[in-house]
Amino acid sequence: MTAKLIKGTEIREEILEEIEKEVKQIKEKHGVVPGLVTILVGENPASISYVTLKIKTATRLGFKEIQDNQPEDVSEEALLALIDKYNNDDSINGILVQLPLPKQIDEKKILNAIDPDKDVDGFHPVNVGRLMIGGAEVKFPPCTPAGIQEMIIRAGVETSGAETVVVGRSNIVGKPIANMMLQKAEGANSTVTVVHTRTKDMESHCKRADILIVAAGVPGLVKPEWIKPGACVIDVGVNRVGEKISEKTGKKIAILRGDVDFDAAKEIAGWITPVPGGVGPMTITMLMKNTLKSLKFKLGIA
Ligand code: GUN
């Protein structure tokens, strides 16, 4: 193995400790803690497990956490009324509506109803615009891209002047991370290319990449020969390719595979993120960071 492993599980602990310390200081000085509400509609097992982890993490950090579960058949009006309630709740700094939502609900309408200053997911058009402008305008960078950038910075990878290639153009990962990597900022200043399903020669672009960020959701899409020797490879893919029995719990668990052929890629890359244990743990961590940031904005100390 030549590549250095960038472990999300380790970086998560570093950041959570930093947040925990700050929460204590703010509590002592200002008598308040960050407040986060997570709204979960229905019983999608993946959503339940994400939300459970969010609650656990927020609680560990000393946040006020409200878990608001709604039935699968909740109406759009009821959900909008709920968001309005939390928009006006002074003890709540972050509102997160777990996606996906059931078919009867217009997801866009719901996300747009969240107060942009409590939109810790960074999905509201106002926050997407703030991200595009960059610099001091940015309030809440979306959590997965923010986690990716934090990993690149903490691993000590040079981004200034680097060729960054992003595979995938989703609103949640591809588009925002491409935007972030080209800003005039720390951990950015890259020359960015975005490749996607209509790109003519994906391989030739990937081969140029000093930093290759792959968020396509296609297991093993990026072949080892597409990787430039010494490149930093960030694999955002979390693909369920089967099931196995957990040695720890004896329960059935998913077998996860990334978008990159890890075993071969780690012999070529300079840095690489594993799946699982890479980008995954960073998303919830950055959600906590955004929620703390929201409180700090309110207190005028951000
Ligand atoms: N569902 C899957 N990922 C996410 C996320 O980052 N935020 C929200 N709100 N829902 C999700």
PDB file of C-alpha atoms and ligand atoms in Angstrom:
ATOM      1  CA  MET A   1       0.000   0.000   0.000  1.00  0.00           C
ATOM      2  CA  THR A   2       1.434   3.355  -1.018  1.00  0.00           C
ATOM      3  CA  ALA A   3      -1.492   5.669  -0.240  1.00  0.00           C
ATOM      4  CA  LYS A   4      -2.018   7.354   3.114  1.00  0.00           C
ATOM      5  CA  LEU A   5      -5.479   6.512   4.439  1.00  0.00           C
ATOM      6  CA  ILE A   6      -7.670   9.530   5.222  1.00  0.00           C
ATOM      7  CA  LYS A   7      -9.870   8.151   7.983  1.00  0.00           C
ATOM      8  CA  GLY A   8     -13.146   9.951   8.525  1.00  0.00           C
ATOM      9  CA  THR A   9     -13.632   8.128  11.809  1.00  0.00           C
ATOM     10  CA  GLU A  10     -10.458   9.722  13.245  1.00  0.00           C
ATOM     11  CA  ILE A  11     -11.041  13.218  11.843  1.00  0.00           C
ATOM     12  CA  ARG A  12     -14.619  13.061  13.176  1.00  0.00           C
ATOM     13  CA  GLU A  13     -13.307  12.554  16.709  1.00  0.00           C
ATOM     14  CA  GLU A  14     -10.923  15.533  16.398  1.00  0.00           C
ATOM     15  CA  ILE A  15     -13.706  17.832  15.182  1.00  0.00           C
ATOM     16  CA  LEU A  16     -16.304  16.596  17.687  1.00  0.00           C
ATOM     17  CA  GLU A  17     -13.854  17.277  20.524  1.00  0.00           C
ATOM     18  CA  GLU A  18     -13.343  20.811  19.205  1.00  0.00           C
ATOM     19  CA  ILE A  19     -17.122  21.347  19.029  1.00  0.00           C
ATOM     20  CA  GLU A  20     -17.700  19.882  22.507  1.00  0.00           C
ATOM     21  CA  LYS A  21     -15.150  22.287  23.992  1.00  0.00           C
ATOM     22  CA  GLU A  22     -16.748  25.281  22.280  1.00  0.00           C
ATOM     23  CA  VAL A  23     -20.253  24.259  23.361  1.00  0.00           C
ATOM     24  CA  LYS A  24     -19.065  24.190  26.996  1.00  0.00           C
ATOM     25  CA  GLN A  25     -17.442  27.626  26.691  1.00  0.00           C
ATOM     26  CA  ILE A  26     -20.562  29.160  25.108  1.00  0.00           C
ATOM     27  CA  LYS A  27     -22.783  27.574  27.750  1.00  0.00           C
ATOM     28  CA  GLU A  28     -20.643  29.066  30.536  1.00  0.00           C
ATOM     29  CA  LYS A  29     -20.418  32.508  28.976  1.00  0.00           C
ATOM     30  CA  HIS A  30     -23.847  32.900  27.341  1.00  0.00           C
ATOM     31  CA  GLY A  31     -25.994  30.302  29.157  1.00  0.00           C
ATOM     32  CA  VAL A  32     -27.230  28.692  25.911  1.00  0.00           C
ATOM     33  CA  VAL A  33     -26.501  25.547  23.898  1.00  0.00           C
ATOM     34  CA  PRO A  34     -27.051  24.814  20.186  1.00  0.00           C
ATOM     35  CA  GLY A  35     -30.553  23.501  19.449  1.00  0.00           C
ATOM     36  CA  LEU A  36     -31.167  21.051  16.617  1.00  0.00           C
ATOM     37  CA  VAL A  37     -34.477  19.579  15.472  1.00  0.00           C
ATOM     38  CA  THR A  38     -34.512  16.570  13.172  1.00  0.00           C
ATOM     39  CA  ILE A  39     -37.795  15.902  11.391  1.00  0.00           C
ATOM     40  CA  LEU A  40     -38.247  12.334  10.203  1.00  0.00           C
ATOM     41  CA  VAL A  41     -41.245  11.403   8.063  1.00  0.00           C
ATOM     42  CA  GLY A  42     -42.201   7.718   7.849  1.00  0.00           C
ATOM     43  CA  GLU A  43     -40.074   4.678   8.596  1.00  0.00           C
ATOM     44  CA  ASN A  44     -37.425   4.387   5.886  1.00  0.00           C
ATOM     45  CA  PRO A  45     -34.765   2.176   7.598  1.00  0.00           C
ATOM     46  CA  ALA A  46     -31.774   4.098   6.180  1.00  0.00           C
ATOM     47  CA  SER A  47     -33.326   7.421   7.297  1.00  0.00           C
ATOM     48  CA  ILE A  48     -34.038   6.019  10.775  1.00  0.00           C
ATOM     49  CA  SER A  49     -30.424   4.945  11.157  1.00  0.00           C
ATOM     50  CA  TYR A  50     -29.052   8.325   9.962  1.00  0.00           C
ATOM     51  CA  VAL A  51     -31.391  10.237  12.273  1.00  0.00           C
ATOM     52  CA  THR A  52     -30.568   7.978  15.234  1.00  0.00           C
ATOM     53  CA  LEU A  53     -26.877   8.732  14.744  1.00  0.00           C
ATOM     54  CA  LYS A  54     -27.578  12.461  14.449  1.00  0.00           C
ATOM     55  CA  ILE A  55     -29.470  12.424  17.769  1.00  0.00           C
ATOM     56  CA  LYS A  56     -26.714  10.415  19.451  1.00  0.00           C
ATOM     57  CA  THR A  57     -24.012  12.786  18.233  1.00  0.00           C
ATOM     58  CA  ALA A  58     -25.948  15.956  19.152  1.00  0.00           C
ATOM     59  CA  THR A  59     -26.689  14.592  22.615  1.00  0.00           C
ATOM     60  CA  ARG A  60     -23.039  13.677  23.200  1.00  0.00           C
ATOM     61  CA  LEU A  61     -22.028  17.242  22.343  1.00  0.00           C
ATOM     62  CA  GLY A  62     -24.441  18.760  24.856  1.00  0.00           C
ATOM     63  CA  PHE A  63     -26.842  20.153  22.239  1.00  0.00           C
ATOM     64  CA  LYS A  64     -30.558  20.499  22.831  1.00  0.00           C
ATOM     65  CA  GLU A  65     -32.003  17.881  20.465  1.00  0.00           C
ATOM     66  CA  ILE A  66     -35.617  17.508  19.435  1.00  0.00           C
ATOM     67  CA  GLN A  67     -36.609  14.437  17.473  1.00  0.00           C
ATOM     68  CA  ASP A  68     -39.876  15.111  15.670  1.00  0.00           C
ATOM     69  CA  ASN A  69     -41.256  11.989  13.984  1.00  0.00           C
ATOM     70  CA  GLN A  70     -44.168  12.328  11.583  1.00  0.00           C
ATOM     71  CA  PRO A  71     -46.290   9.567  10.018  1.00  0.00           C
ATOM     72  CA  GLU A  72     -45.702   8.501   6.392  1.00  0.00           C
ATOM     73  CA  ASP A  73     -49.070  10.035   5.380  1.00  0.00           C
ATOM     74  CA  VAL A  74     -48.474  13.468   6.954  1.00  0.00           C
ATOM     75  CA  SER A  75     -49.824  16.291   4.768  1.00  0.00           C
ATOM     76  CA  GLU A  76     -47.689  18.964   3.186  1.00  0.00           C
ATOM     77  CA  GLU A  77     -49.634  21.632   5.104  1.00  0.00           C
ATOM     78  CA  ALA A  78     -48.927  19.917   8.437  1.00  0.00           C
ATOM     79  CA  LEU A  79     -45.231  19.667   7.629  1.00  0.00           C
ATOM     80  CA  LEU A  80     -45.077  23.327   6.571  1.00  0.00           C
ATOM     81  CA  ALA A  81     -46.804  24.311   9.829  1.00  0.00           C
ATOM     82  CA  LEU A  82     -44.225  22.310  11.766  1.00  0.00           C
ATOM     83  CA  ILE A  83     -41.353  24.057  10.016  1.00  0.00           C
ATOM     84  CA  ASP A  84     -42.979  27.404  10.729  1.00  0.00           C
ATOM     85  CA  LYS A  85     -43.151  26.448  14.413  1.00  0.00           C
ATOM     86  CA  TYR A  86     -39.417  25.666  14.568  1.00  0.00           C
ATOM     87  CA  ASN A  87     -38.521  28.716  12.445  1.00  0.00           C
ATOM     88  CA  ASN A  88     -40.078  30.768  15.262  1.00  0.00           C
ATOM     89  CA  ASP A  89     -38.622  28.740  18.144  1.00  0.00           C
ATOM     90  CA  ASP A  90     -35.773  30.758  19.664  1.00  0.00           C
ATOM     91  CA  SER A  91     -34.123  27.713  21.231  1.00  0.00           C
ATOM     92  CA  ILE A  92     -33.700  26.022  17.825  1.00  0.00           C
ATOM     93  CA  ASN A  93     -30.670  26.953  15.706  1.00  0.00           C
ATOM     94  CA  GLY A  94     -30.836  24.158  13.152  1.00  0.00           C
ATOM     95  CA  ILE A  95     -33.736  22.476  11.354  1.00  0.00           C
ATOM     96  CA  LEU A  96     -33.079  19.271   9.452  1.00  0.00           C
ATOM     97  CA  VAL A  97     -35.753  17.500   7.422  1.00  0.00           C
ATOM     98  CA  GLN A  98     -34.476  14.026   6.632  1.00  0.00           C
ATOM     99  CA  LEU A  99     -34.689  13.188   2.923  1.00  0.00           C
ATOM    100  CA  PRO A 100     -36.184  11.512   0.972  1.00  0.00           C
ATOM    101  CA  LEU A 101     -39.770  12.583   1.715  1.00  0.00           C
ATOM    102  CA  PRO A 102     -42.892  10.599   0.714  1.00  0.00           C
ATOM    103  CA  LYS A 103     -44.430  11.227  -2.726  1.00  0.00           C
ATOM    104  CA  GLN A 104     -47.357  13.405  -1.531  1.00  0.00           C
ATOM    105  CA  ILE A 105     -44.871  16.018  -0.300  1.00  0.00           C
ATOM    106  CA  ASP A 106     -43.113  18.512  -2.553  1.00  0.00           C
ATOM    107  CA  GLU A 107     -39.541  18.301  -1.254  1.00  0.00           C
ATOM    108  CA  LYS A 108     -38.542  21.634  -2.768  1.00  0.00           C
ATOM    109  CA  LYS A 109     -41.444  23.427  -1.100  1.00  0.00           C
ATOM    110  CA  ILE A 110     -40.458  21.994   2.286  1.00  0.00           C
ATOM    111  CA  LEU A 111     -36.750  22.814   1.993  1.00  0.00           C
ATOM    112  CA  ASN A 112     -37.546  26.330   0.801  1.00  0.00           C
ATOM    113  CA  ALA A 113     -39.769  26.915   3.850  1.00  0.00           C
ATOM    114  CA  ILE A 114     -36.886  26.479   6.292  1.00  0.00           C
ATOM    115  CA  ASP A 115     -35.470  29.777   7.560  1.00  0.00           C
ATOM    116  CA  PRO A 116     -32.149  30.090   5.625  1.00  0.00           C
ATOM    117  CA  ASP A 117     -30.486  31.099   8.904  1.00  0.00           C
ATOM    118  CA  LYS A 118     -31.509  27.742  10.435  1.00  0.00           C
ATOM    119  CA  ASP A 119     -30.829  25.681   7.303  1.00  0.00           C
ATOM    120  CA  VAL A 120     -27.889  23.691   8.672  1.00  0.00           C
ATOM    121  CA  ASP A 121     -28.098  21.235   5.733  1.00  0.00           C
ATOM    122  CA  GLY A 122     -27.273  24.157   3.404  1.00  0.00           C
ATOM    123  CA  PHE A 123     -29.944  23.089   0.885  1.00  0.00           C
ATOM    124  CA  HIS A 124     -32.011  26.319   0.785  1.00  0.00           C
ATOM    125  CA  PRO A 125     -31.497  28.354  -2.437  1.00  0.00           C
ATOM    126  CA  VAL A 126     -30.284  31.304  -0.351  1.00  0.00           C
ATOM    127  CA  ASN A 127     -27.489  29.167   1.105  1.00  0.00           C
ATOM    128  CA  VAL A 128     -26.705  27.651  -2.300  1.00  0.00           C
ATOM    129  CA  GLY A 129     -26.296  31.242  -3.567  1.00  0.00           C
ATOM    130  CA  ARG A 130     -24.158  32.214  -0.580  1.00  0.00           C
ATOM    131  CA  LEU A 131     -21.900  29.213  -1.308  1.00  0.00           C
ATOM    132  CA  MET A 132     -21.538  30.243  -4.942  1.00  0.00           C
ATOM    133  CA  ILE A 133     -20.435  33.764  -3.950  1.00  0.00           C
ATOM    134  CA  GLY A 134     -18.003  32.302  -1.409  1.00  0.00           C
ATOM    135  CA  GLY A 135     -15.902  34.020   1.269  1.00  0.00           C
ATOM    136  CA  ALA A 136     -17.695  35.668   4.178  1.00  0.00           C
ATOM    137  CA  GLU A 137     -21.065  35.183   2.426  1.00  0.00           C
ATOM    138  CA  VAL A 138     -21.028  31.450   3.213  1.00  0.00           C
ATOM    139  CA  LYS A 139     -23.070  30.517   6.265  1.00  0.00           C
ATOM    140  CA  PHE A 140     -23.813  26.809   5.997  1.00  0.00           C
ATOM    141  CA  PRO A 141     -21.773  24.807   3.493  1.00  0.00           C
ATOM    142  CA  PRO A 142     -23.628  21.544   2.748  1.00  0.00           C
ATOM    143  CA  CYS A 143     -22.404  18.839   5.111  1.00  0.00           C
ATOM    144  CA  THR A 144     -20.912  16.174   2.826  1.00  0.00           C
ATOM    145  CA  PRO A 145     -18.905  18.634   0.676  1.00  0.00           C
ATOM    146  CA  ALA A 146     -17.806  20.489   3.819  1.00  0.00           C
ATOM    147  CA  GLY A 147     -16.620  17.158   5.257  1.00  0.00           C
ATOM    148  CA  ILE A 148     -14.693  16.355   2.077  1.00  0.00           C
ATOM    149  CA  GLN A 149     -12.911  19.715   2.118  1.00  0.00           C
ATOM    150  CA  GLU A 150     -12.087  19.344   5.806  1.00  0.00           C
ATOM    151  CA  MET A 151     -10.550  15.903   5.152  1.00  0.00           C
ATOM    152  CA  ILE A 152      -8.412  17.275   2.314  1.00  0.00           C
ATOM    153  CA  ILE A 153      -7.200  20.163   4.492  1.00  0.00           C
ATOM    154  CA  ARG A 154      -6.470  18.016   7.557  1.00  0.00           C
ATOM    155  CA  ALA A 155      -4.598  15.435   5.421  1.00  0.00           C
ATOM    156  CA  GLY A 156      -2.277  18.261   4.278  1.00  0.00           C
ATOM    157  CA  VAL A 157      -3.064  17.892   0.562  1.00  0.00           C
ATOM    158  CA  GLU A 158      -2.029  20.924  -1.563  1.00  0.00           C
ATOM    159  CA  THR A 159      -5.151  22.246  -3.295  1.00  0.00           C
ATOM    160  CA  SER A 160      -3.890  25.586  -4.629  1.00  0.00           C
ATOM    161  CA  GLY A 161      -3.303  25.261  -8.366  1.00  0.00           C
ATOM    162  CA  ALA A 162      -4.207  21.558  -8.231  1.00  0.00           C
ATOM    163  CA  GLU A 163      -6.322  19.896 -10.903  1.00  0.00           C
ATOM    164  CA  THR A 164      -9.467  18.777  -9.100  1.00  0.00           C
ATOM    165  CA  VAL A 165     -11.818  16.472 -10.973  1.00  0.00           C
ATOM    166  CA  VAL A 166     -15.298  15.810  -9.562  1.00  0.00           C
ATOM    167  CA  VAL A 167     -17.190  12.774 -10.820  1.00  0.00           C
ATOM    168  CA  GLY A 168     -20.949  13.380 -10.488  1.00  0.00           C
ATOM    169  CA  ARG A 169     -23.100  16.526 -10.575  1.00  0.00           C
ATOM    170  CA  SER A 170     -25.668  16.063  -7.806  1.00  0.00           C
ATOM    171  CA  ASN A 171     -27.026  19.048  -5.898  1.00  0.00           C
ATOM    172  CA  ILE A 172     -25.916  17.488  -2.603  1.00  0.00           C
ATOM    173  CA  VAL A 173     -22.288  16.628  -3.462  1.00  0.00           C
ATOM    174  CA  GLY A 174     -20.958  17.142  -7.008  1.00  0.00           C
ATOM    175  CA  LYS A 175     -22.115  20.690  -7.753  1.00  0.00           C
ATOM    176  CA  PRO A 176     -21.346  22.188  -4.311  1.00  0.00           C
ATOM    177  CA  ILE A 177     -17.912  20.549  -3.869  1.00  0.00           C
ATOM    178  CA  ALA A 178     -16.893  21.687  -7.368  1.00  0.00           C
ATOM    179  CA  ASN A 179     -17.896  25.203  -6.400  1.00  0.00           C
ATOM    180  CA  MET A 180     -16.073  25.065  -3.081  1.00  0.00           C
ATOM    181  CA  MET A 181     -12.827  23.768  -4.578  1.00  0.00           C
ATOM    182  CA  LEU A 182     -12.562  26.695  -6.982  1.00  0.00           C
ATOM    183  CA  GLN A 183     -13.128  29.473  -4.428  1.00  0.00           C
ATOM    184  CA  LYS A 184     -10.336  31.809  -3.334  1.00  0.00           C
ATOM    185  CA  ALA A 185      -9.996  30.120   0.030  1.00  0.00           C
ATOM    186  CA  GLU A 186      -8.044  27.692   2.181  1.00  0.00           C
ATOM    187  CA  GLY A 187      -8.384  24.127   0.902  1.00  0.00           C
ATOM    188  CA  ALA A 188      -9.499  25.444  -2.492  1.00  0.00           C
ATOM    189  CA  ASN A 189      -8.002  27.582  -5.324  1.00  0.00           C
ATOM    190  CA  SER A 190      -8.121  24.512  -7.580  1.00  0.00           C
ATOM    191  CA  THR A 191      -8.753  24.234 -11.297  1.00  0.00           C
ATOM    192  CA  VAL A 192     -11.978  22.251 -11.339  1.00  0.00           C
ATOM    193  CA  THR A 193     -13.523  19.901 -13.896  1.00  0.00           C
ATOM    194  CA  VAL A 194     -16.868  18.175 -13.359  1.00  0.00           C
ATOM    195  CA  VAL A 195     -17.528  14.956 -15.277  1.00  0.00           C
ATOM    196  CA  HIS A 196     -20.893  13.175 -15.468  1.00  0.00           C
ATOM    197  CA  THR A 197     -22.976  10.629 -17.367  1.00  0.00           C
ATOM    198  CA  ARG A 198     -22.785  12.626 -20.619  1.00  0.00           C
ATOM    199  CA  THR A 199     -19.021  13.245 -20.486  1.00  0.00           C
ATOM    200  CA  LYS A 200     -17.339  11.848 -23.592  1.00  0.00           C
ATOM    201  CA  ASP A 201     -14.091  10.561 -22.103  1.00  0.00           C
ATOM    202  CA  MET A 202     -14.321  10.356 -18.327  1.00  0.00           C
ATOM    203  CA  GLU A 203     -11.089   8.398 -18.065  1.00  0.00           C
ATOM    204  CA  SER A 204      -8.910  11.084 -19.683  1.00  0.00           C
ATOM    205  CA  HIS A 205     -10.209  13.723 -17.241  1.00  0.00           C
ATOM    206  CA  CYS A 206      -9.724  11.498 -14.189  1.00  0.00           C
ATOM    207  CA  LYS A 207      -6.157  10.725 -15.258  1.00  0.00           C
ATOM    208  CA  ARG A 208      -5.277  14.450 -14.991  1.00  0.00           C
ATOM    209  CA  ALA A 209      -6.602  14.783 -11.461  1.00  0.00           C
ATOM    210  CA  ASP A 210      -4.337  15.694  -8.558  1.00  0.00           C
ATOM    211  CA  ILE A 211      -7.510  15.510  -6.451  1.00  0.00           C
ATOM    212  CA  LEU A 212     -10.205  13.114  -7.615  1.00  0.00           C
ATOM    213  CA  ILE A 213     -13.577  13.371  -5.866  1.00  0.00           C
ATOM    214  CA  VAL A 214     -15.961  10.609  -6.860  1.00  0.00           C
ATOM    215  CA  ALA A 215     -19.667  10.887  -6.049  1.00  0.00           C
ATOM    216  CA  ALA A 216     -21.414   8.906  -8.757  1.00  0.00           C
ATOM    217  CA  GLY A 217     -23.143   6.138  -6.798  1.00  0.00           C
ATOM    218  CA  VAL A 218     -21.795   3.467  -9.168  1.00  0.00           C
ATOM    219  CA  PRO A 219     -19.751   0.777  -7.414  1.00  0.00           C
ATOM    220  CA  GLY A 220     -16.223   0.435  -8.824  1.00  0.00           C
ATOM    221  CA  LEU A 221     -16.820   3.087 -11.542  1.00  0.00           C
ATOM    222  CA  VAL A 222     -13.314   4.545 -11.259  1.00  0.00           C
ATOM    223  CA  LYS A 223     -10.711   2.041 -12.406  1.00  0.00           C
ATOM    224  CA  PRO A 224      -7.204   1.977 -10.908  1.00  0.00           C
ATOM    225  CA  GLU A 225      -5.623   2.930 -14.249  1.00  0.00           C
ATOM    226  CA  TRP A 226      -7.670   6.186 -14.195  1.00  0.00           C
ATOM    227  CA  ILE A 227      -5.770   7.368 -11.121  1.00  0.00           C
ATOM    228  CA  LYS A 228      -2.701   9.584 -11.444  1.00  0.00           C
ATOM    229  CA  PRO A 229       0.125   8.230  -9.258  1.00  0.00           C
ATOM    230  CA  GLY A 230       0.224  10.185  -5.991  1.00  0.00           C
ATOM    231  CA  ALA A 231      -3.258  11.696  -6.416  1.00  0.00           C
ATOM    232  CA  CYS A 232      -5.660  12.306  -3.537  1.00  0.00           C
ATOM    233  CA  VAL A 233      -8.740  10.134  -4.061  1.00  0.00           C
ATOM    234  CA  ILE A 234     -11.936  10.940  -2.162  1.00  0.00           C
ATOM    235  CA  ASP A 235     -14.577   8.234  -2.564  1.00  0.00           C
ATOM    236  CA  VAL A 236     -18.060   9.467  -1.636  1.00  0.00           C
ATOM    237  CA  GLY A 237     -19.844   6.348  -2.924  1.00  0.00           C
ATOM    238  CA  VAL A 238     -21.668   4.208  -0.371  1.00  0.00           C
ATOM    239  CA  ASN A 239     -23.161   1.380  -2.409  1.00  0.00           C
ATOM    240  CA  ARG A 240     -24.955  -1.570  -0.825  1.00  0.00           C
ATOM    241  CA  VAL A 241     -23.690  -4.549  -2.805  1.00  0.00           C
ATOM    242  CA  GLY A 242     -24.950  -7.375  -0.563  1.00  0.00           C
ATOM    243  CA  GLU A 243     -25.459  -8.464   3.036  1.00  0.00           C
ATOM    244  CA  LYS A 244     -23.363 -10.242   5.633  1.00  0.00           C
ATOM    245  CA  ILE A 245     -23.611 -11.245   9.278  1.00  0.00           C
ATOM    246  CA  SER A 246     -21.831  -8.806  11.589  1.00  0.00           C
ATOM    247  CA  GLU A 247     -19.108 -10.451  13.694  1.00  0.00           C
ATOM    248  CA  LYS A 248     -19.817  -7.941  16.482  1.00  0.00           C
ATOM    249  CA  THR A 249     -23.600  -8.166  16.752  1.00  0.00           C
ATOM    250  CA  GLY A 250     -24.532 -11.364  14.855  1.00  0.00           C
ATOM    251  CA  LYS A 251     -27.067  -9.290  12.913  1.00  0.00           C
ATOM    252  CA  LYS A 252     -27.412  -8.896   9.148  1.00  0.00           C
ATOM    253  CA  ILE A 253     -25.594  -5.815   7.866  1.00  0.00           C
ATOM    254  CA  ALA A 254     -25.038  -4.330   4.407  1.00  0.00           C
ATOM    255  CA  ILE A 255     -21.816  -4.922   2.514  1.00  0.00           C
ATOM    256  CA  LEU A 256     -20.717  -1.457   1.383  1.00  0.00           C
ATOM    257  CA  ARG A 257     -18.541  -0.637  -1.590  1.00  0.00           C
ATOM    258  CA  GLY A 258     -17.328   2.719  -2.890  1.00  0.00           C
ATOM    259  CA  ASP A 259     -17.251   4.136  -6.413  1.00  0.00           C
ATOM    260  CA  VAL A 260     -13.503   3.399  -6.607  1.00  0.00           C
ATOM    261  CA  ASP A 261     -11.782   0.018  -6.739  1.00  0.00           C
ATOM    262  CA  PHE A 262     -10.121   0.606  -3.339  1.00  0.00           C
ATOM    263  CA  ASP A 263      -7.761  -2.388  -3.201  1.00  0.00           C
ATOM    264  CA  ALA A 264      -6.060  -1.542  -6.474  1.00  0.00           C
ATOM    265  CA  ALA A 265      -6.357   2.259  -6.126  1.00  0.00           C
ATOM    266  CA  LYS A 266      -4.548   2.349  -2.778  1.00  0.00           C
ATOM    267  CA  GLU A 267      -1.382   1.076  -4.510  1.00  0.00           C
ATOM    268  CA  ILE A 268      -1.381   4.055  -6.900  1.00  0.00           C
ATOM    269  CA  ALA A 269      -2.891   7.026  -5.029  1.00  0.00           C
ATOM    270  CA  GLY A 270      -1.005   9.267  -2.595  1.00  0.00           C
ATOM    271  CA  TRP A 271      -4.035   9.557  -0.292  1.00  0.00           C
ATOM    272  CA  ILE A 272      -7.322   7.675  -0.317  1.00  0.00           C
ATOM    273  CA  THR A 273     -10.514   7.491   1.766  1.00  0.00           C
ATOM    274  CA  PRO A 274     -11.875   4.042   2.689  1.00  0.00           C
ATOM    275  CA  VAL A 275     -15.521   2.913   2.398  1.00  0.00           C
ATOM    276  CA  PRO A 276     -16.904   2.617   5.012  1.00  0.00           C
ATOM    277  CA  GLY A 277     -15.103   4.898   7.489  1.00  0.00           C
ATOM    278  CA  GLY A 278     -14.121   7.629   5.023  1.00  0.00           C
ATOM    279  CA  VAL A 279     -16.424  10.445   3.958  1.00  0.00           C
ATOM    280  CA  GLY A 280     -19.504   8.890   5.646  1.00  0.00           C
ATOM    281  CA  PRO A 281     -18.702   9.843   9.270  1.00  0.00           C
ATOM    282  CA  MET A 282     -17.892  13.408   8.212  1.00  0.00           C
ATOM    283  CA  THR A 283     -21.421  14.360   7.109  1.00  0.00           C
ATOM    284  CA  ILE A 284     -23.026  14.248  10.559  1.00  0.00           C
ATOM    285  CA  THR A 285     -19.924  15.873  12.054  1.00  0.00           C
ATOM    286  CA  MET A 286     -20.275  18.868   9.745  1.00  0.00           C
ATOM    287  CA  LEU A 287     -24.002  19.062  10.531  1.00  0.00           C
ATOM    288  CA  MET A 288     -23.036  19.535  14.178  1.00  0.00           C
ATOM    289  CA  LYS A 289     -20.468  22.165  13.175  1.00  0.00           C
ATOM    290  CA  ASN A 290     -23.111  24.050  11.171  1.00  0.00           C
ATOM    291  CA  THR A 291     -25.570  23.940  14.081  1.00  0.00           C
ATOM    292  CA  LEU A 292     -22.936  25.374  16.428  1.00  0.00           C
ATOM    293  CA  LYS A 293     -22.111  28.000  13.785  1.00  0.00           C
ATOM    294  CA  SER A 294     -25.790  28.965  13.580  1.00  0.00           C
ATOM    295  CA  LEU A 295     -25.872  29.683  17.314  1.00  0.00           C
ATOM    296  CA  LYS A 296     -22.604  31.627  17.037  1.00  0.00           C
ATOM    297  CA  PHE A 297     -24.068  33.775  14.244  1.00  0.00           C
ATOM    298  CA  LYS A 298     -27.054  34.503  16.472  1.00  0.00           C
ATOM    299  CA  LEU A 299     -24.818  35.462  19.390  1.00  0.00           C
ATOM    300  CA  GLY A 300     -22.658  37.597  17.090  1.00  0.00           C
ATOM    301  CA  ILE A 301     -19.503  35.575  17.841  1.00  0.00           C
ATOM    302  CA  ALA A 302     -19.057  33.658  14.558  1.00  0.00           C
TER     303      ALA A 302
HETATM  304  N1  GUN B   1     -30.674  12.119   3.323  1.00  0.00           N
HETATM  305  C1  GUN B   1     -29.472  11.614   2.927  1.00  0.00           C
HETATM  306  N2  GUN B   1     -28.486  12.499   3.178  1.00  0.00           N
HETATM  307  C2  GUN B   1     -29.057  13.582   3.736  1.00  0.00           C
HETATM  308  C3  GUN B   1     -28.548  14.819   4.221  1.00  0.00           C
HETATM  309  O1  GUN B   1     -27.350  15.120   4.182  1.00  0.00           O
HETATM  310  N3  GUN B   1     -29.476  15.663   4.750  1.00  0.00           N
HETATM  311  C4  GUN B   1     -30.798  15.372   4.789  1.00  0.00           C
HETATM  312  N4  GUN B   1     -31.609  16.276   5.296  1.00  0.00           N
HETATM  313  N5  GUN B   1     -31.301  14.245   4.353  1.00  0.00           N
HETATM  314  C5  GUN B   1     -30.431  13.348   3.826  1.00  0.00           C
END
